[in-house]
Amino acid sequence: MLLVLWLLVQLPALAYALRPRDGAVLAPVRLAVVRAALVLGAYAVAVVEAATLATALTRTTIAVAWAVATAAVIAAVLVRCVRDLAPEGGRRGQPLDALREELRSRRGATRRTWRRTKSAAAAAPAWQWVIACVVAILAVSVAVLAIGSSPNNFDSQTYHLPRIEHWVQNAGAAVYPTAIHRQVDLGPGAEYLLTHLRLVSGGDGAYHLLQYFAGVGAALAASRIAAQLGGGPVAQLATVFLLATTPEVLLQASSTQVDLVAAAWVACLATVVLDEFTRPGDAAGAGTAVLRAAAPHSDALYLGLALGLIAVTKTTGLLAAAPLLLIWGIGRLVRDGRRRRPCLCGRSPGRCSRADGSRAWQSRAATVAASLAVLALALVLVGPFLWRMQQTFGHPLGPDMLRESIGVQTADPRLLLVNALRIAQTGLDTPLPFLSDAFAALVNGLASLMGVDVNDPRITFGSTEFPVPAWYPDEDRAAFPLTGLATLAGVIWFAVKGPGLRRAYAAALVFAFIGVACTVSWQPWVNRLVMFLVVLGAPAAGLLAASLVRSVARSLAERRRRRVAIAFVTAVAVVASLAGVLTVAYGFPRRLAGTWSVFTLTDLEERFVRRLEWLPQYEEAAAAVAAREPERIGVVQGNDSWEYPWWVLFRDEVEDGMAIVALQSVVPGEEPADPASVDAIVCAEDLDECRGLTPEGWEFHDLGTVAYALPPQA
């Protein structure tokens, strides 16, 4: 927790140092936070990769790295303070008097700004305060879950968290032998950030806070996107409210999944992209011109960091990053082509035209250079991981089985349409059977009409079958019907009535969804894979909601129409609030109330809440093995087995130097440990394989799902 507090102090300090100049952009404070998050996130990833090269990923390395970061942040803050407080036009020989006068004027300006903000807040309608209170209550409730619960996500037990323990044990994030290929071939960006917490704290008590703050950051970036698209305070509040009441967002905000982290990086990239089109006052004078001239360099820096963080965290986020960056590049080229400057006195029109053409060419060259810089920065962050995948599996995206199991394996437009409709149905699933069944029947009927199998293996993950109930608030599959429908309506509204920027943004969202449908096979937990689309779509829904509110205010004379609009908006807000409250109260696998409340379970019971019947077996096996005081334990498991509980149950022994190694490996070139080289064997699920690997003469104990083997006692 001290490390978390340390980072929370560094973030606003760095945000102050990176704050854009007044009048340069919309919502400069939020942009400063986005910039600081990108810099700190990229720094954390770079530290892990650099430590891996030197096989020095240790507690000391991380502590030194953050001490250096702290010193750099302090220096940046001091430089910014000097720059901000330096008097302009002060008389020479009296710098202290000028500085004192500057401080006095700034203090007065701050007070006036605070009074205006306080007056505006006091004048806000009561319903806005109610919505803000709902958001605050949900945020506090999720924070309680994040702080008070232990990691218990299924995938985290299998590969998210075990890979961190292997990195700590191996002093680096290099590829290692394992029977669970996802521990080595899926994007490790979020786990890199958790590794810092693991090494400094020695445990996983703060793990949930990563996704919690990612959710906060995603909402902050989404609200700024709403402002950049022309939304006022009501639209920004509606955007935050919509995200704060989305069940999947609430559930993942107290989880050790990685989807919210990826969504936050995508939202950061989107808001920086929109700065290209929304800087105020193009014709405000030379000062603005200087700001815009300097903007490409800073934009390229932060876009490159955001793109690299997306790529190293979850590659599906690139499906949204690609169209957004394309819009950014096209917008810059169009602006460069339209840039004209007046001829100076005494120049001929011909010389003036040539000068303009030269400047336009230079601007286009700068745009190309900025685009290449974005890609280069991204490769710096994700390149080491891609290189390891190329060296290990012969492909930068990992093994064939990973791409074939998750990715779509066909270009048949009929199957791609069915895949898109299945993804939409799963995301819009409701507890109302007649609606869910009707949508599913429509998809099945359309597939039959086109002569294709709705569960064709080329567009379906594994042996799963469509449809599945997704409305229940489970973090792996919770649907978001209100958010999804509101986003769909907002995107259509953007396309029909919006100005050019809104239409371009809507086109990027549509392109990203089509990209998902064409590359990601349908699976029962597909809803969490599209979290970045939910975050990017919320501003469109927020602006539409604000437009409806304005329509209500304008139609005072039309009482019937006004009543209908008020009733509709109120009903949506109440249902969304109720969904959010029920999610944090009774969601799964972490909840505040009910039988499985985090307040009624022990630490181990929380970790095994999805498979409580496994807990006694894990405990018995761990106790029997620990009693022998082994120096090296071999692990045997299947592709979906829970490995992380072994690291938790043997935490003290691991801290004392005991090693846990895999006795199987599906990683080319990485040979598993010899069973004869370990002092004990623990197994999860794949017991027949475990029995076969047990050395002759050892005692093998089958507990049902778990087993362990020990050498005969002397």
XYZ file of C-alpha atoms in Angstrom:
714
model
C 0.000 0.000 0.000
C 2.924 2.349 0.669
C 4.124 1.773 -2.897
C 0.651 2.524 -4.217
C 0.554 5.760 -2.213
C 4.038 6.569 -3.478
C 2.853 6.155 -7.073
C -0.315 8.146 -6.398
C 1.848 11.051 -5.252
C 4.102 10.782 -8.302
C 1.202 10.761 -10.765
C -0.253 14.208 -9.912
C 3.254 15.625 -9.485
C 4.267 14.440 -12.949
C 0.897 15.606 -14.295
C 1.697 19.099 -13.059
C 5.092 18.977 -14.776
C 3.534 17.783 -18.063
C 0.506 20.087 -17.927
C -0.042 21.860 -21.266
C -0.037 25.617 -21.412
C -3.226 27.477 -20.646
C -5.465 27.701 -23.694
C -3.504 25.113 -25.652
C -6.056 22.289 -25.368
C -9.445 21.470 -23.915
C -9.541 20.050 -20.371
C -5.796 20.522 -19.770
C -5.828 18.976 -16.286
C -7.272 15.702 -17.545
C -4.815 15.681 -20.425
C -1.979 16.176 -17.945
C -3.126 13.109 -15.985
C -3.313 11.099 -19.231
C 0.217 12.160 -20.160
C 1.574 11.294 -16.718
C -0.093 7.866 -16.787
C 1.391 7.109 -20.209
C 4.890 8.142 -19.133
C 4.783 6.168 -15.874
C 3.271 3.107 -17.588
C 5.889 3.140 -20.327
C 8.643 3.606 -17.744
C 7.408 0.606 -15.750
C 7.373 -1.589 -18.876
C 10.835 -0.401 -19.910
C 12.242 -1.139 -16.451
C 11.020 -4.749 -16.586
C 12.429 -5.277 -20.079
C 15.773 -3.705 -19.192
C 16.021 -5.766 -16.000
C 15.200 -8.889 -18.011
C 18.145 -8.247 -20.343
C 20.456 -8.178 -17.340
C 18.623 -10.980 -15.487
C 18.227 -8.512 -12.645
C 14.466 -8.283 -12.106
C 14.739 -8.064 -8.337
C 13.358 -6.025 -5.478
C 16.515 -3.929 -5.368
C 16.326 -3.126 -9.071
C 12.719 -1.998 -8.825
C 13.382 0.092 -5.716
C 16.322 1.824 -7.411
C 14.285 2.376 -10.581
C 11.494 4.118 -8.684
C 13.958 6.128 -6.630
C 15.415 7.401 -9.909
C 11.899 8.081 -11.208
C 11.073 10.016 -8.056
C 14.170 12.172 -8.441
C 13.304 12.823 -12.095
C 9.731 13.787 -11.207
C 10.946 16.167 -8.489
C 13.341 17.782 -10.949
C 10.591 18.123 -13.564
C 8.256 19.714 -11.013
C 10.924 22.201 -9.940
C 11.664 23.146 -13.542
C 7.961 23.635 -14.211
C 7.548 25.719 -11.055
C 10.381 28.010 -12.092
C 8.926 28.323 -15.571
C 5.415 29.003 -14.307
C 6.450 31.506 -11.663
C 9.040 33.342 -13.713
C 7.709 36.921 -14.075
C 7.193 38.133 -17.600
C 8.485 41.595 -18.333
C 9.737 42.104 -14.759
C 12.231 44.913 -14.150
C 15.863 43.873 -14.063
C 17.460 44.069 -10.676
C 14.206 43.354 -8.815
C 13.486 39.639 -9.463
C 12.182 38.997 -5.936
C 9.648 41.812 -6.147
C 8.495 40.608 -9.547
C 8.215 37.032 -8.298
C 6.249 38.171 -5.263
C 3.870 40.112 -7.485
C 3.468 37.121 -9.810
C 2.640 34.817 -6.906
C 0.109 37.334 -5.573
C -1.639 37.605 -8.940
C -1.728 33.838 -9.417
C -3.161 33.349 -5.942
C -5.894 35.838 -6.743
C -6.654 34.108 -10.047
C -6.861 30.743 -8.280
C -9.316 32.120 -5.750
C -11.502 33.598 -8.478
C -11.478 30.289 -10.365
C -12.419 28.399 -7.193
C -15.310 30.811 -6.521
C -16.625 30.397 -10.077
C -16.388 26.603 -9.814
C -18.128 26.611 -6.446
C -20.911 28.842 -7.760
C -21.405 26.662 -10.832
C -21.573 23.534 -8.665
C -24.104 25.142 -6.337
C -26.255 26.145 -9.307
C -26.266 22.630 -10.803
C -29.701 20.979 -10.874
C -30.513 18.426 -8.182
C -30.600 15.548 -10.664
C -26.957 16.166 -11.568
C -26.022 15.897 -7.900
C -27.973 12.645 -7.651
C -26.086 11.177 -10.609
C -22.761 12.332 -9.168
C -23.652 10.710 -5.843
C -24.468 7.413 -7.575
C -21.074 7.487 -9.310
C -19.315 8.280 -6.025
C -21.109 5.488 -4.143
C -20.227 2.940 -6.818
C -16.611 4.126 -6.930
C -16.222 3.793 -3.167
C -17.935 0.388 -3.151
C -15.658 -0.980 -5.853
C -12.636 0.443 -4.027
C -13.696 -1.503 -0.919
C -13.891 -4.670 -3.017
C -10.532 -3.985 -4.645
C -8.772 -3.404 -1.327
C -10.605 -5.967 0.784
C -10.637 -9.000 -1.519
C -7.994 -11.432 -2.752
C -7.325 -12.284 -6.419
C -9.763 -14.998 -7.526
C -10.219 -14.575 -11.260
C -10.088 -17.914 -13.100
C -7.584 -16.845 -15.756
C -5.463 -15.137 -13.124
C -5.153 -18.430 -11.260
C -4.075 -20.119 -14.488
C -1.696 -17.689 -16.197
C -1.975 -13.972 -15.322
C -0.448 -14.273 -11.856
C 1.722 -17.438 -12.106
C 3.770 -15.812 -14.857
C 4.667 -12.997 -12.443
C 5.924 -15.530 -9.906
C 8.061 -17.238 -12.536
C 9.533 -13.877 -13.570
C 10.401 -13.066 -9.968
C 11.933 -16.512 -9.476
C 13.896 -16.293 -12.733
C 14.874 -12.609 -12.215
C 13.519 -11.774 -15.664
C 10.547 -12.011 -18.020
C 12.287 -14.356 -20.441
C 10.444 -17.383 -21.827
C 10.447 -20.399 -19.513
C 9.167 -24.011 -19.695
C 5.485 -24.413 -18.833
C 2.491 -26.564 -19.756
C 0.263 -23.455 -19.999
C 1.320 -21.631 -23.164
C -0.692 -18.494 -22.269
C 1.821 -17.788 -19.501
C 4.412 -16.936 -22.139
C 2.645 -15.962 -25.373
C -0.074 -13.473 -24.357
C 0.664 -9.757 -24.018
C 2.384 -9.171 -20.644
C 1.916 -5.393 -20.293
C -0.474 -5.415 -17.332
C 1.518 -8.131 -15.584
C 4.669 -6.022 -16.013
C 2.955 -3.312 -13.954
C 1.875 -5.842 -11.330
C 5.426 -7.160 -11.129
C 6.527 -3.856 -9.630
C 3.926 -4.254 -6.878
C 4.890 -7.887 -6.337
C 8.602 -7.226 -5.943
C 8.285 -4.265 -3.609
C 5.399 -5.545 -1.467
C 6.233 -9.271 -1.557
C 2.589 -10.235 -2.133
C -0.567 -9.590 -4.146
C -2.527 -7.401 -1.723
C -2.484 -4.380 -4.045
C -3.012 -6.215 -7.342
C -6.665 -5.231 -7.726
C -5.819 -1.539 -7.558
C -4.248 -1.645 -11.020
C -7.562 -2.368 -12.726
C -9.386 -0.026 -10.338
C -7.234 2.946 -11.284
C -7.377 1.835 -14.916
C -11.161 2.096 -14.697
C -10.886 5.563 -13.162
C -8.438 6.593 -15.863
C -10.658 5.196 -18.611
C -13.631 7.205 -17.298
C -11.488 10.334 -17.056
C -10.226 9.952 -20.636
C -13.732 9.149 -21.913
C -15.140 12.300 -20.294
C -12.435 14.349 -22.001
C -13.278 12.700 -25.326
C -16.878 13.789 -24.773
C -15.666 17.368 -24.241
C -13.498 17.208 -27.368
C -16.489 16.047 -29.420
C -18.461 19.096 -28.343
C -20.091 17.875 -25.156
C -20.593 20.159 -22.188
C -20.642 19.268 -18.495
C -23.893 17.310 -18.828
C -22.490 15.145 -21.645
C -19.282 14.506 -19.700
C -21.215 13.598 -16.549
C -23.457 11.270 -18.569
C -20.386 9.586 -20.070
C -18.875 8.904 -16.653
C -22.243 7.752 -15.268
C -22.718 5.325 -18.137
C -19.295 3.749 -17.604
C -19.651 3.731 -13.821
C -22.891 1.740 -14.044
C -21.737 -0.754 -16.679
C -21.585 -4.141 -14.895
C -18.492 -5.405 -16.689
C -16.582 -2.214 -15.849
C -17.534 -2.469 -12.169
C -16.624 -6.140 -11.986
C -13.274 -5.775 -13.694
C -12.352 -2.720 -11.628
C -11.753 -5.050 -8.668
C -10.191 -7.841 -10.714
C -6.770 -8.969 -11.863
C -7.907 -9.249 -15.466
C -6.237 -6.951 -18.014
C -9.111 -5.704 -20.178
C -9.664 -2.422 -18.338
C -5.952 -1.672 -18.471
C -5.983 -2.130 -22.244
C -9.186 -0.066 -22.545
C -7.607 2.774 -20.548
C -4.586 2.893 -22.863
C -6.892 2.930 -25.906
C -8.888 5.812 -24.411
C -5.654 7.706 -23.717
C -4.626 7.301 -27.345
C -8.060 8.435 -28.550
C -8.076 11.636 -26.515
C -4.570 12.572 -27.705
C -5.640 11.919 -31.302
C -8.615 14.254 -30.939
C -6.349 17.055 -29.711
C -5.220 17.395 -33.320
C -8.706 18.657 -34.215
C -9.863 20.396 -31.044
C -7.124 22.825 -30.015
C -8.959 26.118 -29.437
C -8.265 29.324 -31.298
C -6.510 28.528 -34.567
C -6.566 32.210 -35.432
C -5.802 33.475 -31.942
C -2.434 34.929 -32.843
C 1.225 34.054 -32.860
C 1.139 32.412 -29.425
C -1.405 29.857 -30.606
C 0.602 29.262 -33.761
C 3.650 28.443 -31.671
C 1.617 26.047 -29.545
C 0.285 24.256 -32.599
C 3.770 24.092 -34.128
C 5.103 22.455 -30.970
C 2.114 20.122 -30.623
C 3.146 17.480 -33.237
C 6.236 16.530 -31.274
C 4.416 16.070 -27.962
C 1.500 14.351 -29.682
C 3.835 11.906 -31.401
C 5.529 11.146 -28.096
C 2.323 10.354 -26.229
C 0.718 8.579 -29.174
C 3.791 6.360 -29.466
C 3.725 5.541 -25.769
C -0.003 4.796 -25.890
C 0.332 2.600 -28.982
C 3.186 0.651 -27.428
C 1.295 0.123 -24.165
C -1.764 -1.097 -26.082
C 0.295 -3.519 -28.150
C 2.183 -4.962 -25.175
C -0.991 -5.304 -23.065
C -3.683 -6.685 -25.386
C -3.409 -6.714 -29.156
C -7.177 -6.469 -29.715
C -6.891 -2.817 -28.688
C -4.943 -2.207 -31.892
C -8.204 -2.710 -33.798
C -9.313 0.667 -32.430
C -5.871 2.272 -32.386
C -5.397 1.753 -36.139
C -8.420 3.790 -37.363
C -7.827 6.473 -34.724
C -4.210 6.943 -35.808
C -5.333 6.952 -39.445
C -7.734 9.800 -38.647
C -4.904 11.634 -36.885
C -2.553 11.276 -39.849
C -5.143 12.233 -42.454
C -6.234 15.211 -40.386
C -2.668 16.485 -40.158
C -2.060 16.050 -43.886
C -5.295 17.852 -44.766
C -4.424 20.678 -42.405
C -0.941 20.943 -43.872
C -2.381 21.112 -47.377
C -4.782 23.910 -46.433
C -2.211 25.986 -44.555
C -1.740 29.357 -46.225
C 0.169 32.390 -45.054
C -0.248 35.971 -46.348
C 2.453 37.367 -48.619
C 4.837 39.799 -47.029
C 4.993 43.300 -48.407
C 7.245 43.528 -51.454
C 7.044 39.857 -52.475
C 5.657 38.855 -55.811
C 2.702 36.403 -55.923
C 4.919 33.808 -57.571
C 7.511 33.904 -54.812
C 4.734 33.790 -52.219
C 3.197 30.664 -53.799
C 6.564 28.948 -53.910
C 7.139 29.817 -50.272
C 3.739 28.438 -49.320
C 4.448 25.261 -51.258
C 7.766 24.859 -49.495
C 6.130 25.312 -46.109
C 3.382 22.824 -46.985
C 5.996 20.286 -48.099
C 7.895 20.784 -44.838
C 4.679 20.319 -42.855
C 3.876 17.099 -44.683
C 7.414 15.855 -44.090
C 7.001 16.660 -40.393
C 3.758 14.680 -40.350
C 5.449 11.654 -41.921
C 8.323 11.943 -39.453
C 5.869 12.177 -36.542
C 4.043 9.070 -37.790
C 7.301 7.138 -38.012
C 8.219 8.339 -34.522
C 4.907 6.990 -33.188
C 5.647 3.560 -34.637
C 9.262 3.629 -33.443
C 8.266 4.459 -29.862
C 5.654 1.723 -29.892
C 8.211 -0.795 -31.114
C 10.601 0.191 -28.337
C 7.979 -0.896 -25.804
C 6.549 -3.985 -27.477
C 9.575 -4.992 -29.558
C 11.377 -7.095 -26.908
C 8.265 -9.206 -26.308
C 7.648 -9.662 -30.062
C 11.283 -10.655 -30.527
C 11.008 -13.310 -27.827
C 7.895 -14.698 -29.526
C 9.671 -14.753 -32.893
C 12.665 -16.530 -31.423
C 10.554 -19.059 -29.523
C 7.593 -19.778 -31.808
C 8.790 -18.513 -35.182
C 6.088 -15.831 -35.266
C 5.894 -12.463 -33.447
C 2.271 -13.142 -32.477
C 3.014 -16.427 -30.778
C 2.276 -20.079 -31.565
C -0.175 -21.273 -34.191
C -2.470 -22.829 -31.586
C -2.984 -19.437 -29.948
C -3.901 -17.650 -33.175
C -6.063 -20.516 -34.412
C -8.004 -20.881 -31.163
C -8.746 -17.194 -30.620
C -8.687 -15.801 -34.161
C -11.218 -16.149 -36.958
C -10.064 -18.682 -39.553
C -12.190 -17.690 -42.533
C -12.938 -14.806 -44.886
C -16.466 -16.008 -45.724
C -18.673 -12.869 -45.367
C -21.610 -14.994 -44.221
C -19.669 -16.429 -41.313
C -18.217 -13.032 -40.424
C -21.734 -11.564 -40.310
C -22.887 -14.385 -38.048
C -19.856 -13.824 -35.823
C -20.655 -10.111 -35.530
C -24.293 -10.796 -34.672
C -23.342 -13.362 -32.027
C -20.952 -10.879 -30.415
C -23.712 -8.245 -30.423
C -26.272 -10.654 -28.947
C -23.925 -11.675 -26.145
C -23.153 -8.058 -25.306
C -26.825 -7.026 -25.308
C -28.121 -10.034 -23.380
C -30.741 -9.184 -20.737
C -32.476 -11.037 -17.891
C -35.674 -10.817 -19.976
C -35.855 -14.231 -21.692
C -38.195 -13.164 -24.472
C -35.722 -10.509 -25.648
C -32.609 -12.686 -25.360
C -34.254 -15.712 -26.935
C -35.680 -13.627 -29.770
C -32.290 -12.137 -30.656
C -30.592 -15.543 -30.457
C -33.330 -17.093 -32.594
C -32.843 -14.314 -35.144
C -29.119 -15.078 -35.373
C -29.750 -18.816 -35.640
C -32.416 -18.288 -38.279
C -30.225 -15.998 -40.354
C -27.350 -18.491 -40.207
C -29.675 -21.286 -41.323
C -31.066 -19.103 -44.105
C -27.550 -18.411 -45.408
C -26.661 -22.102 -45.181
C -23.932 -21.847 -42.520
C -23.500 -23.380 -39.089
C -23.986 -20.830 -36.316
C -21.278 -22.663 -34.312
C -18.874 -23.138 -37.199
C -15.462 -23.934 -35.631
C -13.781 -21.352 -37.857
C -15.570 -18.561 -35.966
C -16.083 -20.251 -32.587
C -13.631 -20.736 -29.742
C -13.043 -24.384 -28.893
C -16.155 -26.447 -28.244
C -18.308 -23.575 -26.943
C -21.814 -23.170 -28.326
C -23.965 -20.121 -28.988
C -25.987 -18.734 -27.240
C -25.032 -18.487 -23.566
C -26.706 -16.536 -20.735
C -24.516 -13.456 -20.270
C -26.744 -11.078 -18.304
C -25.668 -12.305 -14.854
C -22.985 -10.002 -13.296
C -20.041 -12.373 -13.615
C -16.747 -10.652 -14.447
C -15.994 -13.096 -17.260
C -19.176 -12.550 -19.263
C -21.428 -9.787 -17.862
C -23.492 -8.152 -20.618
C -24.036 -4.390 -20.977
C -27.398 -3.912 -22.758
C -28.018 -0.313 -21.644
C -24.499 0.854 -22.461
C -24.487 -1.057 -25.737
C -27.839 0.270 -26.961
C -27.022 3.825 -25.858
C -23.682 3.633 -27.677
C -25.333 2.267 -30.815
C -27.866 5.094 -30.768
C -25.108 7.649 -30.200
C -22.993 6.337 -33.087
C -25.995 6.447 -35.433
C -26.749 9.986 -34.255
C -23.136 10.988 -34.911
C -23.291 9.534 -38.420
C -26.593 11.217 -39.318
C -26.375 14.632 -37.676
C -22.858 15.032 -36.407
C -20.158 17.355 -37.760
C -17.129 15.892 -39.503
C -15.147 15.036 -36.387
C -18.038 13.137 -34.803
C -18.633 11.246 -38.008
C -14.970 10.315 -38.222
C -15.071 9.132 -34.601
C -18.186 7.054 -35.297
C -16.488 5.566 -38.354
C -13.499 4.581 -36.204
C -15.807 2.807 -33.744
C -17.607 0.955 -36.532
C -14.302 -0.023 -38.105
C -13.036 -1.310 -34.759
C -16.154 -3.427 -34.189
C -15.895 -4.867 -37.704
C -12.250 -5.611 -36.983
C -13.242 -7.528 -33.848
C -15.866 -9.511 -35.739
C -13.371 -10.382 -38.482
C -10.491 -11.388 -36.217
C -11.844 -12.614 -32.854
C -13.836 -15.838 -32.675
C -17.031 -15.746 -30.657
C -16.691 -17.153 -27.151
C -18.886 -17.045 -24.038
C -16.602 -14.436 -22.429
C -16.357 -12.201 -25.494
C -17.899 -9.272 -23.578
C -14.722 -8.619 -21.629
C -12.681 -8.675 -24.850
C -14.549 -5.624 -26.203
C -14.132 -3.422 -23.133
C -12.146 -0.914 -25.171
C -15.164 -0.477 -27.464
C -17.408 0.113 -24.447
C -15.100 2.862 -23.163
C -14.732 4.492 -26.589
C -18.485 4.303 -27.221
C -19.549 5.911 -23.941
C -18.858 9.508 -25.115
C -21.233 9.061 -28.060
C -23.962 7.887 -25.681
C -23.147 10.733 -23.286
C -23.513 13.387 -25.971
C -26.809 11.870 -27.114
C -28.092 11.900 -23.528
C -27.115 15.557 -23.161
C -28.933 16.342 -26.411
C -32.073 14.690 -25.056
C -31.795 16.738 -21.864
C -31.515 19.934 -23.905
C -34.530 18.906 -25.943
C -36.490 18.464 -22.733
C -35.491 21.941 -21.590
C -36.522 23.489 -24.927
C -39.909 21.786 -25.080
C -41.420 23.384 -21.994
C -44.508 24.318 -23.948
C -45.055 20.773 -25.195
C -45.962 19.198 -21.873
C -46.774 15.753 -23.186
C -43.530 15.455 -25.119
C -41.612 16.778 -22.137
C -43.207 14.242 -19.785
C -42.346 11.375 -22.123
C -38.735 12.510 -22.484
C -38.310 13.003 -18.738
C -39.861 9.615 -18.005
C -37.572 7.908 -20.535
C -34.346 9.530 -19.311
C -35.298 8.923 -15.677
C -36.140 5.269 -16.321
C -32.811 4.654 -18.055
C -30.910 6.373 -15.237
C -32.766 4.404 -12.548
C -32.266 1.056 -14.302
C -28.583 1.800 -14.868
C -28.124 2.815 -11.223
C -29.908 -0.302 -10.039
C -27.737 -2.485 -12.284
C -24.607 -0.876 -10.875
C -25.671 -1.248 -7.247
C -26.706 -4.884 -7.696
C -23.428 -5.619 -9.458
C -21.217 -4.454 -6.598
C -23.579 -5.994 -4.020
C -24.106 -9.412 -5.599
C -21.612 -9.695 -8.477
C -19.405 -12.736 -8.877
C -16.792 -13.712 -7.816
C -16.480 -10.648 -5.518
C -19.462 -9.113 -3.768
C -20.265 -6.950 -0.765
C -23.409 -8.750 0.411
C -24.877 -12.234 0.498
C -23.470 -15.667 1.181
C -20.192 -15.148 -0.653
C -19.504 -11.642 0.652
C -15.847 -10.692 0.974
C -16.591 -9.861 4.607
C -17.603 -13.452 5.437
C -14.877 -15.434 3.639
C -11.313 -16.145 4.659
C -8.429 -15.233 2.387
C -8.138 -18.732 0.933
C -11.905 -19.114 0.591
C -11.978 -15.906 -1.445
C -9.272 -17.230 -3.734
C -11.156 -20.510 -4.297
C -14.678 -19.082 -4.420
C -15.136 -20.394 -7.975
C -13.954 -23.875 -6.998
C -14.383 -24.199 -3.237
C -14.282 -27.993 -3.492
C -10.634 -27.740 -4.570
C -9.480 -25.805 -1.498
C -9.153 -28.765 0.949
C -7.214 -30.753 -1.649
C -4.756 -27.939 -2.349
C -4.298 -27.337 1.385
C -3.700 -31.022 2.168
C -1.194 -31.434 -0.643
C 0.662 -28.214 0.257
C 0.851 -29.135 3.948
C 2.172 -32.625 3.215
C 4.809 -31.305 0.813
C 5.876 -28.407 3.042
C 6.409 -30.824 5.933
C 9.277 -32.402 3.952
C 10.985 -28.983 3.606
C 11.751 -29.397 -0.120
C 14.165 -27.145 -1.976
C 12.606 -27.746 -5.377
C 8.995 -28.663 -6.260
C 7.826 -29.929 -9.644
C 4.388 -28.967 -10.999
C 2.246 -31.101 -13.322
C -0.947 -29.594 -14.749
C -3.217 -29.165 -17.755
C -3.697 -26.123 -19.965
C -6.447 -24.699 -17.704
C -5.171 -25.810 -14.319
C -4.801 -23.449 -11.386
C -1.103 -22.968 -10.781
C -1.212 -19.771 -8.733
C -2.567 -21.410 -5.533
C 0.699 -23.331 -5.240
C 2.626 -20.045 -5.168
C 0.263 -18.688 -2.500
C 0.356 -21.790 -0.318
C 4.163 -22.037 -0.596
C 4.742 -18.272 -0.242
C 6.966 -18.555 2.840
C 9.027 -21.379 1.359
C 9.461 -19.468 -1.919
C 10.631 -16.377 -0.030
C 13.195 -18.616 1.696
C 14.595 -19.748 -1.649
C 12.506 -22.772 -2.624
C 11.922 -23.109 -6.391
C 8.790 -24.219 -8.245
C 9.439 -25.634 -11.712
C 7.355 -27.237 -14.453
C 7.736 -30.928 -15.265
C 5.986 -30.421 -18.649
C 6.583 -27.875 -21.377
C 4.745 -26.894 -24.551
C 7.271 -24.123 -25.259
C 9.710 -24.991 -28.063
C 13.307 -25.025 -26.943
C 12.427 -24.869 -23.251
C 12.965 -28.278 -21.681
C 11.019 -29.108 -18.494
C 12.738 -30.086 -15.285
C 13.660 -33.725 -14.743
C 11.313 -35.329 -12.153
C 14.368 -36.876 -10.520
C 15.764 -33.379 -9.864
C 12.881 -32.252 -7.615
C 12.123 -33.068 -3.992
C 8.323 -33.249 -4.392
C 5.652 -33.137 -7.071
C 2.255 -31.423 -6.952
C -0.420 -31.938 -9.594
C -3.657 -30.225 -10.617
C -6.243 -32.021 -12.817
C -3.930 -33.926 -15.185
C -3.404 -36.750 -12.666
C -2.712 -39.549 -15.146
C 0.161 -37.551 -16.613
C 1.333 -36.791 -13.092
C 1.327 -40.454 -12.123
C 3.366 -41.272 -15.201
C 5.978 -38.620 -14.353
C 6.331 -39.711 -10.738
C 9.689 -41.474 -10.202
C 9.513 -45.152 -9.308
C 9.278 -45.821 -5.617
C 7.726 -42.454 -4.723
C 4.489 -42.192 -2.744
C 1.651 -40.937 -4.968
C -1.431 -39.490 -3.255
C -4.553 -38.948 -5.408
C -6.973 -36.496 -3.749
C -9.460 -36.234 -6.619
C -8.607 -33.087 -8.574
C -5.262 -32.547 -6.881
C -2.456 -35.024 -6.190
C 1.049 -34.961 -4.823
C 4.040 -37.288 -4.819
C 6.875 -37.564 -2.332
C 10.044 -39.648 -2.233
C 10.182 -42.364 0.436
C 11.360 -41.130 3.787
C 14.809 -42.220 4.905
